[in-house]
Structure formats: C-alpha cells, structure tokens
Amino acid sequence: MATIHVDGKAYQTRDGENLLDACLSVGLNIPYFCWHPVLGSVGACRQCAVKVFKDAEDKRGMIVMSCMTPVKDGMLVSIDDPDARRFRAQIIEWLMLNHPHDCPVCDEGGECHLQDMTAMTGHDYRRTRFPKRTHRNQDLGPFINHEMNRCIQCYRCVRFYRDYAGGRDLDVFGVHDRVYFGRQADGALESEFSGNLVEVCPTGVFTDKTLKQHYTRKWDLQMAPSVCVHCGLGCNTTPGERYGTLRRIVNRYNPEVNRYFLCDRGRFGYEFVNSEHRLRRTLVDNEPVERSEAIRRVADMVKAGKRVIGIGSPRASLESNFALRQLVGPDRFYQGFGEDERRLMAKIVDILRNGPARTPSLADMEKADAVLVLGEDLTNSAPRMALALRQAVRNKPMKEIAAKVGIPEWSDAAARTAIQDAKGPLFIVAPTGGKLDDAAMATLRCAPNDAARVGFAVAHALNEKVPAVEGLGEEQRALVEAIAQALREAKRPLVVSGPSCNSEDVVEAAANVAWALCEQGKPCELSYVAHECNSIGLALLGGGALEEATAAIDAGQVEAVVILENDLRRRVGQDGRGGRSGHGGSGNDSIAFVLLDCLAGEEKRGVYLPAATFAEGDGILINNEGRAQRFVQVFTTDDDIQESWRWLVDVMVACGRSEAAAWRTHDDIVAAIAQSIDVFGPIPRTAPSADYRFAGQRIPREPHRYSGRTAMRAHVNVSEPKPPEDVDAPMTFTMEGAQTKPDAELTPFFWSPGWNSIQALNKFQEEIGGPLRGGSPGVRLIEPRENATVCFFDRIPPAFQTRAGEWLIVPTRHIFGSEELSVLSPAIAELKTRSHVGMRPEDAETLGLKEGDEVRVELAEDQVSLRLQIRPDLPRGCASMPQFLQHLAGLTLPQWAKIKGK
Amino acid sequence: MLTETERREIEHEVQTLGHRRAACVEALKIVQAHRVWVDDEGLRDAAAAVGLTTAEMDNVATFYNGVFRRRIGRHAILVCESVSCFVCGCEKLFEHLKKRLAIDAGQTTADGRFTLVPICCLGCCDRGPAMVIGKDLHTDLTPEKVDLILERYS
Amino acid sequence: MTTTPLTQNIRPGREPLSLKEYEAAGGYQALRKAIKELSPTDVQTMVKDARLLGRGGAGFPTGLKWSFVPMGPDAPRPKYLLCNADEMEPGTFKDRLLIEGDPHQLVEGMIVASYAIQADVAFIFLRAQYDRGAERLRRAIAEAYSAGYLGKNILGTGFCLELQMHESAGRYICGEETALLNSLEGRRAIPRTKPPFPPVVGLWGKPTVVQNVETICNVPHIVNGGVSWYRALSRCEDGGTKIYGVSGKVNRPGAWELPLGGVTVRQLIEERAGGMRDGLKCRGVLPGGASTDFLVEQHFDTPMDFKSVAKAGSRLGTGTMIVLDDQTCPVGMVLNLTHFFATESCGWCTPCREGLPYMENMLRAIEEGRGEERDLAALEEHCRWLGPGMTFCPLAPGAVEPVQSALKYFRDDFERHVREKRCPWR
Ligand SMILES: Cc1cc2nc3c(=O)[nH]c(=O)nc-3n(C[C@H](O)[C@H](O)[C@H](O)COP(=O)(O)O)c2cc1C
Ligand code: SF4
Ligand code: FES
C-alpha cells in the first residue's frame, strides 16, 4: 500500500499502480482517452496530465501524464493545479480542431466519453478558424458503422482490435494529423470481437450499426441487467428497449465473467427478440385464443390423466425447466438434449462436481500460465473464452521478461515491446484449426480419438497412476512431452475441453490431465465448454434424453407432449427419426402438443404459448462455470408473452395443484427450486428479492433523463397509464426510484454524474478493473470435491485409422450460424457460415474437386448435397460438416461417409 | 503476382534480416523499384511474402514518405523544401518547376514523365537549393540549371 | 598527431579511401588494439573518460550509455549496436560528409563500439536518398568482411559481428532512437515508451545501443590516441573535435572539423563561412539544426560547446548552424520549419499531431497577412504546451524551439505582419 496526497488530501492506493488508475480508484476525476482499464497505458493522448511535486518545498512542480506515472508512497500530486488544468483544456482544444461537432446527429451522443471529458476539462470556446481535415468512411460490414471524421486518434481501437483481440484487418494508416483508422479496403471486419470497438472508441467513430436501424439515445432506453443467451459462458449484458423493441446490447461488467468485452454473437444476436418469427399470441391449432382458454386446454389434458411428457431445453431458464418437470413429474421429464449430448453434459457435470479440479471463471482463466485445449475450436464454440486465453498466454512472458526489466503490466506498449512474440504455453489439440491457433505455442489437428489419446498420454506423463497410451507417433510423443512439461512447471495450469467433438473420450482425457496434477497436490483448473446458455443447469436438473422421449412416443405410451423452448428438428433431424411434425413427435395425430416458445414453429397444430425471451422475463441461467446468474426483465409487452415458467405455473394452478398456487413470483419459484433440489440451494442469492429496497425505493430501469413517456403512448391514450408493476424484481419500469448505486446484480446501466459513457463503470468498481461494489453477480453452484479420491478414466480409445474412400466427418461449429436464436438477427445472418462440407486440399484434388463444387455426402442414413470448402486445417482421413446449420440439423457426428463429386 | 525477381529479392532480404516481418519495408521498396509505385496488388503480394496482412502492410507503407501508394511518373523529382534551401530560395525554384511542368505538387505531368514531390532536407544544406531525381542529386540549383537537368530524363 | 581526426582522410570531390589506403593511413589499428589488447570494459572506460558526448543532438555521454548495457555471459543475446545515420534534421549535413568521405572510419568505429558492448549484430540505419553514401558504405562493409574485420572470429579473437545496412524509407522521426528501433523491426516509426531504455530493451526486445555517425567515428580515435590526447583536442571540459557547419546566405557554406568549443558563432560565420553574402546582415542563427532556439547578435561570441550554447538559451544540437539574414522573413522561416515538423509528426501524441499543424496554420495566416493579434498569444501558449514533458518524444519540444525564440527576438516582425496584413519581405 502507498499513501498519496492529492490536492492536500491523503489516499491509500496500491503500490506500483499508475497514478491515473489510483486516482480513479479512489473516486477522483481525471480525464483520459488512450488509457483503458484493460488495455493499459501508452501515453499517447496526453489528456491525463497532473502535476507532481518533489517535496513540500517544490512549488513549481512538474506536469506528468498520470497514466504513465507509477504511484510512490508519499507522492504529492495536484489534479487541480492551474497549469495542469490549462494543459488538459488545451488537449481538448487540439482534439476538437478537426472534430465535426456533430453531436446532434452522432450515435454516440449522450454516452460519449469525448463529450464527458470535454465537459470535465471545461474547454468550451472554439478559437480555431482554420478548415477541418476530412476523411472518407468505410463500409465495415453489418455490425459496425464508421465515421472517421469524429476520430480523436487515441489509438484505442487498434490496440484493442489488434493487440488485445488478435485481429489483423483493422489498422492505422497514414501519418501526422491524417492518421486513419480502418481497413485497407471496405469490407466486413473479420474479428469476432469487433463489436467492442463500439465501447472502446471514446467517440462516435465506431458505432453499433444494428442500433442505427432503430436508433435511440442511451437516456431513452429502458434497461435491466441481463445475461447473454447465445452460448454457455453467460456473459453479462445490458439490453436496452424502447417502443417495445429491443434496440441494442452493451457489455455489463462482471469481474468474474466477461469483464469488459463481449463477442459479436452476444452483442448483435439480440434482434431475434424483435423478429417477425416471434410467437406473440396464444394459439390453438393456429387460431388465436384467450390466454385463459389456452391454459384451460392444457390443464384439461393434464387433469384428464393423459400420459403427458415434458421436453425441456438447454436454452430455457432453470425456472422454466423446473416448472415443466414439476408439471409432468420427474419421470416424464426429458432434457431436450439428444442422447449424445445428454450423456456428455451429465459426464461433465459429474466430473466437475465429484472430481478434485475446480471449474474456473473466465477471469480465472485469464490468469492461467499454461493451458491445454482439448477438442475445441473456442472462437466458435465459446468465443469470449478464446479472448480470455489470448490474454493468458501473456502471463508467463510478462513475468519472465517484462517484470524482470521493471516494466509494470499496465505499461502496455513497453511490455509488448519487451515481450515481442514470446508466448506462454497454450496448446490446442483439436480436429480443426481455429483463430486462436495463432496465439498457441503448438497445435495438433487430429481426429477426436487421437485428441483423446494425446490427453490420456499427457495425463500419464504427469502422473504414473494414469494408464499409458501405446502406439503414439513421433510427433504426438514430442507434443505430449512439451505439454506435460509446461503444465508441470505452471503455477496456474488449466485444461479446457468440451462437448464439441461429441466424444466422451475427449471429455474424460481432459479430466485425467487436470486430475493427474490435482492428485499430486497441484491445483489445476478444468473448464468445459457448454454450448447453450443453460446446458449446465439442465444437466444438473437431470432427466431423460430426447431419444427416450421419441421412443416413448413411438411406443404409444404418450398422449400429450409439452415442449419447452426447443426446436427438436435441430437435435433429432428434419425427418426420419424425429418425425415430420416438427415437434419431435411421431406424426401421430392423436398426440396433443403444447409448445412454449418465443419463436413460431412451422407446424401449427397444438397449443402454442408465447414464451418470453430474456428481454421480456425473469430467470436464472447456469453457465459453464456452474455460475447461476439472474437476468431481469427489460420490458413489458401488450402481447400474450410471459415466461414459460409462468405459463406452466398457470397450468398447474388451473389443474388445482396446491404447491403451484404459491408460486406467483420469481422469488417464489426460485425458493421452491432451492428447497427441492440440493444443488440449487444457493440460487436465491443470485439477486436481492423483489421486496428489497434501496434507500427505501426500487431501482428505476430508465435513466432519469428518459424522455417522452407521455407522448409515446399519446396515439393510444393521452392520459398516461399506471406503469406496470414488477413483482419479480425490486425494480420499476419507470425513471422514478432510488438514484443510489444498486447492488451489482441489479445495476440496470452504468451512469454517474459527469460520466455518461460506459466508462461510468469506474464509479461502480471498488478499484479499477476490480470487483463491483457489492460483489460479483452470480453464485457458483459447482465446487470441486475436497479430498476426492481420484478415479482416473482408463478407457483409452484406439488410434484413429483412415479408411480408403471414406472420411470421418467431424463436426464444426460456427459463431455465426450454429446458434439458433442469433441467426434470426439480420446482421448475424449476413455473416453466417453456409452449409458446406470441408475437405483437405489433397483429398479434394484426388476427387478432382475444387472449392465451391457441389458434392454428395453419403452418410449412414442420409445423403446430402453440399458445397465443398477446402480446409487445409483438417487432419488426414477426416472431412468436416457444420453442426446445427440449416439442412445439417440433427446429424450425429462424427460419422463415416463417402464423398462424391456430382 | 510478384515476379520471380521480386520474390527472390524479397526472400533474400528476409534471410539477411533474420526476421520475416522486418523485411516488410524492403519488400515495399523492391516492389516499388520494379513498378515505380506500390499498387494494391503489389501491396497484397508483398505482404504475403513477409507474412503480413494487407492491412498490416499498408499500415507501414502509408507511414513512410518514400513509399508511393499512388501512381507516379517515371521520374519523381524530389525538391528539398527545408529551411536552408528555403533561405536560399527554393520556393522560387519550386514555382519555376510547377510552371514549367504545368503541374502542382504531388501531380504527374500529362506525358507521365515527372511527378513533383516536395521533400524535407536532403542533407546538402551547404549547396542548396537541392533536388533528387531518381538516384541523382542536383545542388546549387537555379531555374536555368533545372531546365538543363530536366532534358536529361526521358 | 592530427588535430582533425575525423576528417583527416576526407578528400573533397574524390572517391573515399579504399580499404588498402585506409589501412595505409593507420586504419583498423584501433580495432586491432581494442580487440587484442583491451577488454570490452577497458574500451567503455576509455570512452567514458574521454568525455565523448553524443553528436546526434542530445549530447548524452556515450560511455555512460554503454554502461547500461547488460554485460557478461548472462546478458540477453543477441545484443545490437545501431548507427543512427538518419540525418534528416533540416540544416544538418555533417554525417553525410563522414559517410561519403570516409566510410571505413565509420565501419571501424562500429566494430570497436560493438566490441565494447559485446554486440553481436550491428546496423547502419541510413536515411533515404543518401544513395552515394549507401554505395560507398556497402563497398566498405564488403571490404571489411573480406579482410576479416567483420563476420565470424574477427582477427582470430573469437569476437563475431555481423554488420548490415538498412536504408530508411523516409521519415524524420526515424532518427529518434526508439522510433528507429521500430522502423528496423518493420513497423511504423513511432517512438517507444521510456523507460525501458534501449540499452536494456531495444531492438527485438534485446539490449541495443544507438549512436550517431559522428559519435561512432570518434571511437577509433579515442582508442588510438588515448584519453588525454582526445580530451586535449577540445577547448572545453568535454572531449574531442566537432564538425561544425554553416548554411544559409553566407559566402562559403560548408562544414569544418574544429576543436569542440574552439569556435564562436561569429568566428564560424566570419572566418569559416567567409561572412555574409552580398552585404547581407546576419540577424540570427539556429546553432545546431532546425530544432534549436535562435541565437542573436548578443550571443554571437558564445563558444560552440554543449554547455555554453545551453547557457545562451539554445542547444548545440548537431552543430550545424542555419543563418537568418536580414532579407529573409523570420516568420516565413519559422513557418517553413513548423511545416516540416508538423508533416513529420508521427501522429502518436495529441500535442504534436494537432498542435504543430495548428501552429503552422497560425503562422501561415500571419505570413499571408491573415494574422490576428491573438495568434501571437496562442503561439506562445503552444510553445509552452508543446515543451519538454508535455509530448511523448522530443520532436515537438524541438519543433517549438525556433518559434519560441523567434517570438522573443523577432517579435516586431510578427507584429508588423499582423498590423500591415502582409509579409513585409514580399
Ligand atoms: C525527432 C528526432 C530526430 C532525431 N534524428 C536524429 C538523427 O537523424 N540522427 C541522429 O544521430 N540522432 C537523431 N536524434 C537523436 C537520437 O534520438 C539519439 O539521441 C541519438 O541517435 C543518439 O546518438 P548519440 O548519443 O551518439 O548522439 C533524433 C532525435 C529526435 C527526437
Ligand atoms: S477511432 Fe476511436 S478509438 Fe480509434 S483512435 Fe480514433 S477515437 Fe480512438
Ligand atoms: S512524434 Fe513525438 S511528440 Fe509527437
């Protein structure tokens, strides 16, 4: 700890921290641009100038850049010094020389860091009379709008995009006062993290193009704390609504999870909420009916003692899955995963709950100093995790190179210079290459079996108790040794795997590696990817597989099926096994269907209950870490939409089920879950209950500058209606309420006087980049078993053998395309991967095929016609097909297939 | 496509420098030496040869003033406009050149022969005004002298 | 022994000495002596004791810089020695003289300096358009390789050194030593954060020493002649000779090697440069290149050494002076300089990138008769806010030196421009 004296007052700060960070951490204001809590200091903008004095005698002092100055005990600092103030105002004058002053038409207006900083420095009078330089803008694709004239050349964009996220197509061009930030030529940005530019850029150069389609100022948005539903990582988000549609998503800082950044699927996938495919009315056999009528119909089915089964969903909240399980009974509740995935997820949950290895948060993963990734292309299966691991590889060189020559971690440019291309150990062993490969020390592309074998062999090299693997090739043996050594030497080793190979062997091998270290008393963390936002929650809840449900239907044991937020065609196929009904049923007309979903299905037979998305309802999702996180309803609608769990509770009440009669609010059902299932015991702690009050009041979802609330409904009724009441969260759907900073779990948006941009976050943290005041959102449900006796897996799969004339088709996943909801967003759809079959160039050549040719893939039970994509990253004997893209839903991969030209 | 010579020369630089990316400035100079300027295709191919993306290559190319990213004439006339030459009257010389070639700074003559480029100090301040055409340095210039010199370049 | 060691072999208008001729003139003796008789530390100590100050403009003690380089078997490898031959400072033409005039002297200096810091690789970073210098250096380097002065196991001592030349693609900022490192790595020449300093973290993250051409050329002579001889060459407490230059409207512009501090501003103009041309009067000089403050009549008897020039309110800089005569508009002159610096700003830090063009705009307005009274105050403010410590590197602080001193010494001229709404010299 160090004591610094700022303008005569003493403050406690961390030693060695930079002065800007230290001052912001204790709540002082210093304007800044090029510095960013995560990107560190580079000293380019010169905005953060303050004065430091040698000692009490020193009256002149010296102007320094606070971001570049390490804190020293006893330091004398002045922010208020007239020279420092004048200099800071001068910086703003310079930055504004060429700025178009177009705030009224700028999308950043009202949440612009440049506006905030300009106001903070007090610069207000424009002296210059010279012409401004202008730039041409680029088309950067469907996500990001470009307006270069607003640029203040802080270099944050390229520092994030290039240095932090590894993108190679956005850069800075030109020199002196004509530097230009963009691409070499027009075209969609290639990085999966491009959306963060919107928040990283302190002004309106890079703005959200999807927001532009239905633009709303930040102060006019109604917002609530939420959780991303587009993969299993559970990044925290802030969605904003106006006029009944969702307008955008921005990052919501969670120090343990996503911290400052989101992936583009998470940021831009939201538009499915506004989709024309939304189911908004209650339907019976495609005819609108009253809600009560639909509820009655379903209740009748159940009451009549029909044999009803329920099919749950990994993308529905825990509450909804639980309610369905309650309605039909645990024996008739099926998880809604296919059998393979159900088994994998059950195994993963079992490994994490009963083994000795801890499942880390994303923030923990960033701190790892040796990482093995087994069987995942993370950029596509868990994008934000790939970004975290890209930072992890810097830990070792940071310690061994930069720190040795006295460079603090925050001195970003200096650290990068010292480190150069040095990387800490990251090894990726997977069937296909991925964008994270360039950060890896070594990669191996191999069939799933071989990936598992490498894992088993690493585990054996680390710990004799793990069975050995026979018959590894030269290359594999060398790699195994390198991986084992890196993990052995690491202080925070980490193993990452997941279900993407669809291989239990891979999942087991990963556990063996982590456990091999844990067993020797070395804490190795173990993380598994989960594909959907509540895969882990569903796995913890348990239940049968989808195939068991269809078998029951086929066997005529079922009279009614309730399907929860699940398009079964994606899991069990278009036709054949899944049936043509689109309900996963047998096509048997005598079966009654109840569908709860936010999207309308193609088949209209049955009872359709429109389910709330994350934006219209409350719920809890459990991420891959086992962290239960609450999303809070953002806005109310006039449609029939409500949470699936509410529908199901209504049905239960209509059936006269006494226990359900008490479940009127979110708190009620959460309490019920916590009471009835042990593992969910802590979930009431995910957020304060609805009767909690902040300074005696609820928290408003709308900023206090929210405008037009009378006018916006004037065409319906000139008198303002009573605002909807929130029974589920201690929040209001208005701007009235507590103006204090609420608990982290319930912060609807970050705002503080003078801080209108996302940087207001500084004021909500205990220290910059650290915990939020009032804790980190979410509660961990999975902790490793202490003193677990380790039972290593010993079923080592045989080595992969190529087959003449046949290929093992390995599944691939795609950030834009493989996830069901986000592809309904037009921006994502524009970039989505098309269905294809991937082949090695040599293989394609032997068949006389080239990129783009139409080929026939003959699978065991299916034949598909697909375009050929050349993928040099495939291992020998393997080809690839995307899982979950259109036409390719429900395939069981990997499987052997013949591939022919047409 | 890089020509065989260009490829060989770039690869030679990569070998001598020992770091592939370090050869990027050389690669640009090589392309320019063969093509007078660095066109988009040359940029792309040179980038690939040193393991950079086109954005990364253009990032470097647009920084240095010796790399021409716009088409220039067969001969670039680099006229020193720095202080010593200024004191010695380079402004008049520049005006003369502009008039004589009927172009402005940065432009190319209609016949594609010359491009006029103002440049900073050429390090012969004791013999200014000075200019460079190709690899030839010309000093102690006067308008008459310039006219004679231009004749030599076709 | 000679009193003009640096230029003793230079024959104006003729080809430089070949290897044979250079050896015959006593060349490569310093190398033999250093590498065979002295330890690296011995050489470092000699250079330190000789009080050789960097000739690139900042005047930093060379021996001290070398002492920051990690030595011994545990030092990071490879280590680098870089010769800064970028010479793009307007008004500066001394390194060109040395490169073209006696390339072997520079090569020998590079080898001895490399030996002193135990560098494995050395680069000469040559400015663009120095084509003749490039050709001559290339030949000298090749000759040195074939004579066994470069490459593996030099003179059988086990010392190895690779020496390469890199021709810049052109940018003044490349001369700033950390920007130069980035440039050599194939990046934009943006200055680096300091600390760490290059002797600790330099090229490719490894220890690196950057020295000016003239500085390096001094090294063999220190080894050859010894510390006391070298110290005695100068007329001040720092050692050696200095190449001084004069450009502008003088009768005999040129460069001369003279004892450091052994000449005053007036002597340089009157005695060396043959006085002002055509009855012009000298109103002031930039004593050491474009980024130094004007000295005026009252300072003309200042000896040209680092300390004395600093005391007079300017910097010795590169020692090549630019003369402002009484028929040249001082506003026009600082406009020209500011235009140069504004164009050459790397674009990294705000004050330099935005402040210099703003100053240029104001100066151009004044020069073209569109100036306003308030511009003068604004210019003064700019000079303050672009000063040392305010910007990321010394480019901008250097750039404002001529402007701030012109505002001080030629204020009348600025005011006349504003008042008369035209340039009185046009
Ligand atoms: C903008 C700028 C340009 C410079 N240009 C040169 C140059 O062209 N040649 C040079 O030797 N030093 C130049 N320097 C000084 C170098 O940064 C560095 O101090 C010098 O090369 C060190 O060598 P020395 O100690 O031998 O003088 C420049 C400095 C700055 C800030
Ligand atoms: S584009 Fe934005 S982030 Fe990039 S430099 Fe300009 S202002 Fe900064
Ligand atoms: S280039 Fe150094 S201060 Fe701008």
Coordinates of N, CA and C in Angstrom, one line a residue, chain A residues 507-577:
Chain A
V507 N -13.6 -35.7 -23.3 CA -14.0 -35.2 -22.1 C -13.3 -35.9 -20.9
E508 N -13.2 -37.2 -21.0 CA -12.5 -37.9 -19.9 C -11.0 -37.6 -19.9
A509 N -10.4 -37.6 -21.1 CA -9.0 -37.4 -21.2 C -8.6 -36.0 -20.5
A510 N -9.5 -35.0 -20.8 CA -9.2 -33.7 -20.2 C -9.3 -33.8 -18.7
A511 N -10.2 -34.5 -18.2 CA -10.3 -34.6 -16.8 C -9.1 -35.3 -16.2
N512 N -8.7 -36.3 -16.9 CA -7.5 -37.1 -16.4 C -6.3 -36.1 -16.3
V513 N -6.1 -35.3 -17.3 CA -5.0 -34.4 -17.3 C -5.0 -33.5 -16.0
A514 N -6.2 -32.8 -15.8 CA -6.3 -31.9 -14.7 C -6.1 -32.7 -13.4
W515 N -6.8 -33.9 -13.3 CA -6.7 -34.7 -12.1 C -5.3 -35.2 -11.8
A516 N -4.6 -35.5 -12.9 CA -3.2 -36.0 -12.7 C -2.4 -35.0 -11.9
L517 N -2.7 -33.7 -12.2 CA -1.9 -32.7 -11.4 C -2.6 -32.5 -10.0
C518 N -3.9 -32.5 -10.0 CA -4.6 -32.3 -8.7 C -4.2 -33.4 -7.7
E519 N -4.1 -34.6 -8.2 CA -3.8 -35.7 -7.4 C -2.4 -35.5 -6.7
Q520 N -1.6 -34.8 -7.3 CA -0.2 -34.5 -6.8 C -0.2 -33.2 -6.0
G521 N -1.4 -32.7 -5.7 CA -1.5 -31.5 -4.8 C -1.3 -30.2 -5.6
K522 N -1.3 -30.3 -6.9 CA -1.1 -29.1 -7.7 C -2.5 -28.6 -8.2
P523 N -2.9 -27.4 -7.9 CA -4.2 -27.0 -8.3 C -4.3 -26.8 -9.8
C524 N -4.9 -27.7 -10.5 CA -5.1 -27.5 -12.0 C -6.6 -27.2 -12.2
E525 N -6.9 -26.2 -12.9 CA -8.3 -25.9 -13.2 C -8.8 -26.6 -14.4
L526 N -10.0 -26.9 -14.5 CA -10.6 -27.6 -15.5 C -11.9 -27.0 -16.0
S527 N -11.9 -26.6 -17.2 CA -13.1 -25.9 -17.7 C -13.7 -26.6 -18.9
Y528 N -15.0 -26.8 -18.9 CA -15.7 -27.4 -20.1 C -16.6 -26.4 -20.7
V529 N -16.5 -26.4 -22.0 CA -17.4 -25.5 -22.8 C -18.8 -26.1 -22.7
A530 N -19.8 -25.3 -22.6 CA -21.2 -25.7 -22.8 C -21.8 -25.0 -23.9
H531 N -22.6 -25.6 -24.8 CA -23.0 -25.0 -26.0 C -24.1 -24.0 -25.8
E532 N -25.0 -24.2 -24.8 CA -26.1 -23.3 -24.7 C -26.2 -22.7 -23.3
C533 N -27.0 -21.7 -23.3 CA -26.9 -20.8 -22.1 C -27.3 -21.5 -20.8
N534 N -28.1 -22.6 -20.9 CA -28.4 -23.2 -19.6 C -28.1 -24.7 -19.7
S535 N -27.2 -25.1 -20.6 CA -26.9 -26.6 -20.7 C -26.5 -27.2 -19.4
I536 N -25.8 -26.4 -18.6 CA -25.3 -27.0 -17.3 C -26.5 -27.0 -16.3
G537 N -27.3 -26.0 -16.3 CA -28.5 -26.0 -15.5 C -29.3 -27.2 -15.7
L538 N -29.5 -27.5 -17.0 CA -30.4 -28.6 -17.4 C -29.7 -29.9 -17.0
A539 N -28.4 -30.0 -17.2 CA -27.7 -31.2 -16.8 C -27.8 -31.5 -15.3
L540 N -27.7 -30.4 -14.6 CA -27.8 -30.5 -13.1 C -29.2 -31.0 -12.7
L541 N -30.2 -30.5 -13.5 CA -31.6 -30.9 -13.2 C -31.9 -32.4 -13.5
G542 N -31.2 -32.9 -14.5 CA -31.4 -34.3 -14.9 C -32.6 -34.5 -15.7
G543 N -32.8 -35.8 -16.1 CA -33.9 -36.1 -17.0 C -33.5 -37.0 -18.1
G544 N -34.4 -37.5 -18.8 CA -34.1 -38.4 -19.9 C -33.6 -37.7 -21.2
A545 N -33.2 -38.5 -22.1 CA -32.7 -37.9 -23.4 C -33.9 -37.8 -24.4
L546 N -33.7 -37.0 -25.4 CA -34.7 -36.9 -26.4 C -35.1 -38.2 -27.1
E547 N -34.1 -39.0 -27.3 CA -34.4 -40.3 -28.0 C -35.3 -41.1 -27.2
E548 N -35.2 -41.0 -25.8 CA -36.1 -41.8 -25.0 C -37.5 -41.3 -25.1
A549 N -37.6 -40.0 -25.2 CA -38.9 -39.4 -25.4 C -39.6 -39.9 -26.7
T550 N -38.8 -39.8 -27.8 CA -39.4 -40.2 -29.1 C -39.7 -41.7 -29.0
A551 N -38.9 -42.5 -28.3 CA -39.1 -43.9 -28.2 C -40.5 -44.1 -27.5
A552 N -40.7 -43.4 -26.5 CA -41.9 -43.5 -25.7 C -43.1 -43.1 -26.6
I553 N -42.9 -42.1 -27.4 CA -44.0 -41.7 -28.3 C -44.3 -42.8 -29.3
D554 N -43.2 -43.3 -29.9 CA -43.3 -44.4 -30.9 C -44.0 -45.6 -30.3
A555 N -43.7 -45.8 -29.0 CA -44.3 -47.0 -28.4 C -45.7 -46.7 -27.9
G556 N -46.2 -45.6 -28.3 CA -47.6 -45.3 -28.0 C -47.9 -45.0 -26.5
Q557 N -46.8 -44.7 -25.8 CA -47.0 -44.5 -24.3 C -47.4 -43.1 -24.0
V558 N -47.5 -42.2 -25.0 CA -47.7 -40.8 -24.7 C -48.9 -40.3 -25.4
E559 N -49.6 -39.5 -24.7 CA -50.8 -38.9 -25.3 C -50.6 -37.4 -25.5
A560 N -49.8 -36.8 -24.7 CA -49.5 -35.3 -24.9 C -48.1 -35.0 -24.6
V561 N -47.6 -34.0 -25.4 CA -46.2 -33.6 -25.2 C -46.1 -32.1 -25.0
V562 N -45.4 -31.7 -23.9 CA -45.2 -30.3 -23.7 C -43.7 -30.0 -24.1
I563 N -43.6 -29.2 -25.1 CA -42.2 -28.9 -25.5 C -41.8 -27.5 -25.1
L564 N -40.7 -27.4 -24.4 CA -40.3 -26.1 -23.8 C -39.1 -25.5 -24.7
E565 N -39.4 -24.4 -25.3 CA -38.3 -23.6 -25.9 C -37.3 -24.4 -26.6
N566 N -37.7 -25.3 -27.5 CA -36.8 -26.2 -28.1 C -37.3 -26.6 -29.5
D567 N -36.4 -26.4 -30.5 CA -36.7 -26.8 -31.9 C -36.1 -28.1 -32.1
L568 N -36.9 -29.2 -31.9 CA -36.4 -30.5 -31.8 C -35.8 -31.0 -33.2
R569 N -36.2 -30.3 -34.2 CA -35.6 -30.7 -35.5 C -34.2 -30.5 -35.6
R570 N -33.7 -29.5 -34.8 CA -32.3 -29.2 -34.8 C -31.5 -30.4 -34.1
R571 N -32.2 -31.1 -33.2 CA -31.5 -32.1 -32.4 C -31.6 -33.5 -33.0
V572 N -32.8 -33.8 -33.5 CA -33.0 -35.1 -34.0 C -33.3 -35.2 -35.4
G573 N -33.2 -34.2 -36.1 CA -33.3 -34.3 -37.6 C -34.6 -33.8 -38.2
Q574 N -34.5 -33.5 -39.4 CA -35.6 -33.0 -40.2 C -36.7 -34.0 -40.3
D575 N -36.3 -35.2 -40.6 CA -37.3 -36.2 -40.8 C -36.8 -37.5 -40.3
G576 N -37.3 -38.6 -40.7 CA -36.8 -39.9 -40.2 C -37.1 -40.0 -38.7
R577 N -36.0 -40.1 -38.0 CA -36.2 -40.4 -36.5 C -37.0 -39.3 -35.8

